[in-house]
mmCIF file of C-alpha atoms in Angstrom:
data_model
loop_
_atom_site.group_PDB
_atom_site.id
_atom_site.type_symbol
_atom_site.label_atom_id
_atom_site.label_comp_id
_atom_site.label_asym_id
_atom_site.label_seq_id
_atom_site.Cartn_x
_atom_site.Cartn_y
_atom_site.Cartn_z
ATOM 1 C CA UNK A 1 17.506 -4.001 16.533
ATOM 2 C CA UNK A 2 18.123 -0.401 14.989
ATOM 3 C CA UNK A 3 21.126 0.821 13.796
ATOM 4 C CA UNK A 4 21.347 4.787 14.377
ATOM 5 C CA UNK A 5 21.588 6.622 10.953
ATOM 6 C CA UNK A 6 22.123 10.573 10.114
ATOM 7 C CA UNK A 7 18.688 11.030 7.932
ATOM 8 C CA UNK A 8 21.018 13.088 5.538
ATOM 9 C CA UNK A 9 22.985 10.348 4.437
ATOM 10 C CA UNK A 10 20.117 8.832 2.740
ATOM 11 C CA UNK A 11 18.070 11.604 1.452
ATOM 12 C CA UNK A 12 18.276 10.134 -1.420
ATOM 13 C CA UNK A 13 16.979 7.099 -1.017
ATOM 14 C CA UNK A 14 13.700 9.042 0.548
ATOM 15 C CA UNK A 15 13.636 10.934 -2.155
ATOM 16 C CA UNK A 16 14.282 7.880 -4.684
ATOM 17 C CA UNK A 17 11.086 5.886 -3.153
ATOM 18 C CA UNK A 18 9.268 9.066 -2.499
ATOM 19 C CA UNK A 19 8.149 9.338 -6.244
ATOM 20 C CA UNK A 20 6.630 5.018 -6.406
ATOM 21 C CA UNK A 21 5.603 5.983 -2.613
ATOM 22 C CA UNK A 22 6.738 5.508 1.193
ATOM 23 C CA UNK A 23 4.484 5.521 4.080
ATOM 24 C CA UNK A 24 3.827 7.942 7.076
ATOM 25 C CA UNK A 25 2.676 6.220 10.277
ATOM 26 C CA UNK A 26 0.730 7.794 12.686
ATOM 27 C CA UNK A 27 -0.817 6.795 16.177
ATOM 28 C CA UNK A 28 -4.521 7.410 17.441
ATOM 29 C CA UNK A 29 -6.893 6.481 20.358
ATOM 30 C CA UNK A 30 -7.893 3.994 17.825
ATOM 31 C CA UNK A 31 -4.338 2.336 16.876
ATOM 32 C CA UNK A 32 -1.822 2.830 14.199
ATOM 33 C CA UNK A 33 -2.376 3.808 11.186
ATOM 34 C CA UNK A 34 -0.366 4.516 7.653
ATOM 35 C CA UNK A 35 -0.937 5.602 4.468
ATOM 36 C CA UNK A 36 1.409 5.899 1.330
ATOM 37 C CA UNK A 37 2.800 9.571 0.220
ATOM 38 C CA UNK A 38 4.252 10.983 -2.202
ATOM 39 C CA UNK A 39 5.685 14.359 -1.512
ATOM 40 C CA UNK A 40 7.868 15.047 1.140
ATOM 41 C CA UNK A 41 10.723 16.928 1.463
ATOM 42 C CA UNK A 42 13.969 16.687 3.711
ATOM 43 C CA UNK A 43 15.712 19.001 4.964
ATOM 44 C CA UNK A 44 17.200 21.842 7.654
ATOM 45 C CA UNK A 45 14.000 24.489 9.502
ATOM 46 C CA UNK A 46 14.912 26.741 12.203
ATOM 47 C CA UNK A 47 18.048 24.872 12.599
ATOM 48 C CA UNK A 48 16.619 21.890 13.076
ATOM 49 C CA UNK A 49 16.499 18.591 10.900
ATOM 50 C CA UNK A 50 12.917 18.207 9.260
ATOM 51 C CA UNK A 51 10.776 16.053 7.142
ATOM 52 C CA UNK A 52 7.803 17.914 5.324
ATOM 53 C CA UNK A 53 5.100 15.676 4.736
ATOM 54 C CA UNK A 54 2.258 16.676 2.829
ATOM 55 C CA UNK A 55 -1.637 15.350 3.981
ATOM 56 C CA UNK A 56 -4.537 15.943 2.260
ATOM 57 C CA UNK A 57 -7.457 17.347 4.511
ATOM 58 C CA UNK A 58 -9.752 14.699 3.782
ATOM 59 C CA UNK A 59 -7.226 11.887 4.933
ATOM 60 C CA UNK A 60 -7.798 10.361 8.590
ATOM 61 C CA UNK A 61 -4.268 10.265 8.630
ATOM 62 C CA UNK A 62 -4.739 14.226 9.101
ATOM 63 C CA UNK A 63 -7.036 13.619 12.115
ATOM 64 C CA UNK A 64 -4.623 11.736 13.458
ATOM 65 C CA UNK A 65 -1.750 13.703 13.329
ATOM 66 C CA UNK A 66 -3.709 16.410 14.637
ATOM 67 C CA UNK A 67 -4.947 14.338 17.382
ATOM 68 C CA UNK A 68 -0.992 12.885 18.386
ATOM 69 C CA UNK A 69 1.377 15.178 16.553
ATOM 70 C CA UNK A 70 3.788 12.253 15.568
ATOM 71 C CA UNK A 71 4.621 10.433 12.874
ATOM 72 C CA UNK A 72 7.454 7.844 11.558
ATOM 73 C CA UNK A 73 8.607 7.943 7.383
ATOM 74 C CA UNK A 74 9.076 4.221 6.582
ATOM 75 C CA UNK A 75 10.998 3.648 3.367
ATOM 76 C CA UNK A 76 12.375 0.674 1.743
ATOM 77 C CA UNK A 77 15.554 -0.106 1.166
ATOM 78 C CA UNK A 78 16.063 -1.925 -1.930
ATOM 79 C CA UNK A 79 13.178 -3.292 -4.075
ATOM 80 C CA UNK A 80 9.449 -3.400 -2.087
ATOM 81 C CA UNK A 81 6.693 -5.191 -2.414
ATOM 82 C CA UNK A 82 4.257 -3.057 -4.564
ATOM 83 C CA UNK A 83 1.040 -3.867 -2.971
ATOM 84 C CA UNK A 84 2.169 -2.475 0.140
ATOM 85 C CA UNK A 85 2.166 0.847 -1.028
ATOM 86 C CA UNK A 86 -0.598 0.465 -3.548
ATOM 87 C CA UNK A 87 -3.095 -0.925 -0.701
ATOM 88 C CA UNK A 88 -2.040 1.796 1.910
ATOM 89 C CA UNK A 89 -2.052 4.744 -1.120
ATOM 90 C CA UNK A 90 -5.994 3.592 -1.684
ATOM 91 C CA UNK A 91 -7.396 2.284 1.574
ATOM 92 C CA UNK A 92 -8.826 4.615 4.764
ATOM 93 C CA UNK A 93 -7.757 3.441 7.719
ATOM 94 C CA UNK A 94 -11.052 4.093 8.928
ATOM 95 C CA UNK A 95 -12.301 1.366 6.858
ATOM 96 C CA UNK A 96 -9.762 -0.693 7.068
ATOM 97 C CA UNK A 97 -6.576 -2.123 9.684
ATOM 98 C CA UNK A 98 -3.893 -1.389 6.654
ATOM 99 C CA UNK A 99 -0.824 -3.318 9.400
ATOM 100 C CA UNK A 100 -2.822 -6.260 10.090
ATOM 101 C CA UNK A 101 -4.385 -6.946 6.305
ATOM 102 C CA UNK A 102 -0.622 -6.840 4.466
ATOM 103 C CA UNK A 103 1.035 -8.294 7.074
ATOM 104 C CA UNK A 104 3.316 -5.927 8.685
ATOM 105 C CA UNK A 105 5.342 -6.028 11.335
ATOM 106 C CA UNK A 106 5.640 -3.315 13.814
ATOM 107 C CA UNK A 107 8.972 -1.636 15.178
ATOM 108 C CA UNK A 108 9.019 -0.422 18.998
ATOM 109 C CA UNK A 109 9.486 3.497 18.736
ATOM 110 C CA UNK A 110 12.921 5.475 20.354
ATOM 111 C CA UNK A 111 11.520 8.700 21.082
ATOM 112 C CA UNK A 112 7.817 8.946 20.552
ATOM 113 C CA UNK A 113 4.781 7.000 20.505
ATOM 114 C CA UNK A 114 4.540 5.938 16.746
ATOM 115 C CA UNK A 115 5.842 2.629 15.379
ATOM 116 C CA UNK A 116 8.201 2.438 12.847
ATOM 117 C CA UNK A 117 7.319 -0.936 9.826
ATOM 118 C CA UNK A 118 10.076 -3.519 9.874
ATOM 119 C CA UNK A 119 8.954 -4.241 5.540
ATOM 120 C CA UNK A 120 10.099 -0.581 5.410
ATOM 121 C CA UNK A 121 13.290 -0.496 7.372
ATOM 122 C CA UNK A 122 14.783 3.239 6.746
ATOM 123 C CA UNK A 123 12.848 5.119 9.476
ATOM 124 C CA UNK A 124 12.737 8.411 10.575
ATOM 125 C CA UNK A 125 10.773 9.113 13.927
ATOM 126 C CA UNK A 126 9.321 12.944 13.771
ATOM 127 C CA UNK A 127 7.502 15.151 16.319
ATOM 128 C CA UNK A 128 5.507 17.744 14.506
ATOM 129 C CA UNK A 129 7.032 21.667 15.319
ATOM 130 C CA UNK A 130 4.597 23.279 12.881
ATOM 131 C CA UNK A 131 1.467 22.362 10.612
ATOM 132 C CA UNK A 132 0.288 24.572 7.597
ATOM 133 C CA UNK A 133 -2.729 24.983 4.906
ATOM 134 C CA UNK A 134 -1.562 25.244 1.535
ATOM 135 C CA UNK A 135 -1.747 28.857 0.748
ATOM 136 C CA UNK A 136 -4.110 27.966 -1.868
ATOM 137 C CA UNK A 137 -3.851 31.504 -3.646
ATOM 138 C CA UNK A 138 -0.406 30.983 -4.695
ATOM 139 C CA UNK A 139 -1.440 27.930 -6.292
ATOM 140 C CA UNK A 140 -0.659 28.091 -9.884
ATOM 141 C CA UNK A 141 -3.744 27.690 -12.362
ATOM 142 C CA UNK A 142 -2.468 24.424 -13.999
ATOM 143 C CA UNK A 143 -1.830 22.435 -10.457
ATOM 144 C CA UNK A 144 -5.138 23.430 -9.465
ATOM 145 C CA UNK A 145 -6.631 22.144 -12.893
ATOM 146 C CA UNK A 146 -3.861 18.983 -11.945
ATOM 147 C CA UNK A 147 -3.738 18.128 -8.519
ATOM 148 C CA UNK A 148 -6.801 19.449 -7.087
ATOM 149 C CA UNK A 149 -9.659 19.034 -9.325
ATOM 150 C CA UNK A 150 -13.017 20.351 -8.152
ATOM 151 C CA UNK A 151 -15.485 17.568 -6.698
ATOM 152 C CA UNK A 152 -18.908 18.705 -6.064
ATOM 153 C CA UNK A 153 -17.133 22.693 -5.936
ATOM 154 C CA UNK A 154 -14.720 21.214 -3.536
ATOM 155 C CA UNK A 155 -10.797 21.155 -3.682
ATOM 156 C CA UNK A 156 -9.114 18.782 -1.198
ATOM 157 C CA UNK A 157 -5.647 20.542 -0.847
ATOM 158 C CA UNK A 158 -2.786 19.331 1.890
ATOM 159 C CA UNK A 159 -1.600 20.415 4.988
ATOM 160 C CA UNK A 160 1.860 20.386 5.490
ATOM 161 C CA UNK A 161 3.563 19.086 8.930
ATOM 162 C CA UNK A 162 7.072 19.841 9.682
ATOM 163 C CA UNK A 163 8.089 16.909 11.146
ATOM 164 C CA UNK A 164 11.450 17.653 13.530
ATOM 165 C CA UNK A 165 13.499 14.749 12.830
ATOM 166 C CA UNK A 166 14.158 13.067 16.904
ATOM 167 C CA UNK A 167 15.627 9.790 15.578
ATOM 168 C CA UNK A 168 16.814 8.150 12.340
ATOM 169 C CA UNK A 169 18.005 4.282 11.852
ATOM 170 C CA UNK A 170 17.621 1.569 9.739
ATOM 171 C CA UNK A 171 15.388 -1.700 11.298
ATOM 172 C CA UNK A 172 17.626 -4.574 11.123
ATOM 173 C CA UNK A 173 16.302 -8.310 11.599
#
């Protein structure tokens, strides 16, 4: 059961989570698929209501969304249980089925083809309008040194996908 939500109402509780992480949850030939983030942004594009997320190029998560262009945010409400987003913030989905290993329990979709996570009950189901490198010249000299270290003379930077925001509830058992 879903109760229908504006996403703006609880902004802050994305953006409370966002910082100990929240997942994204994408769909593939191959199954679903989620991974914790970190950055993300809400907010109003082209007069539409958007959530930014930000995927590193090396991620299959990446591959995925460009492959289906569709994604839910899953964020607790309340406390969580840390190893949920410890194990999906460190494990490849190509190596391992992240949903089946913790556990967790899938949520039929409204609008698109990606599951929302009933351990994760605030859920925001997005269709991607618009994807974009990080411009990496603007990137200041310090969050280079930071956030992209080199690795064998190679930076992995993000891509960001603005998610339009198609439905918004809370899972309720």
């Amino acid at each position: 059961m879903k109760k229908m939500i504006d996403p703006f109402d609880y902004a802050g509780e994305f953006a409370k989570h966002m910082c100990k992480g929240i997942l994204l949850t994408t769909k593939g030939q191959n199954g679903v698929n989620t991974m914790t983030i970190g950055w993300g942004t809400i907010g109003i594009e082209w007069g539409k209501p958007i959530f930014v997320a930000y995927v590193r190029e090396s991620r299959y998560t990446r591959q995925l969304l460009d492959e289906n262009p569709e994604f839910t945010v899953n964020c607790p409400i309340g406390e969580i249980d840390r190893k949920i987003p410890g194990f999906c913030g460190t494990k490849s989905g190509l190596e391992v089925d992240k949903i089946k290993k913790l556990g967790l329990h899938l949520e039929e979709p409204i609008n698109i083809s990606v599951p929302g996570i009933q351990e994760l009950p605030l859920t925001l189901e997005c269709k991607v309008v618009y994807r974009n490198p990080q411009p990496v010249y603007a990137i200041p000299q310090e969050i280079l040194e930071r956030y992209y270290p080199e690795k064998n003379g190679v930076r992995d930077f993000h891509y960001a996908y603005y998610g339009e925001i198609v439905a918004a509830y809370i899972i309720e058992k």
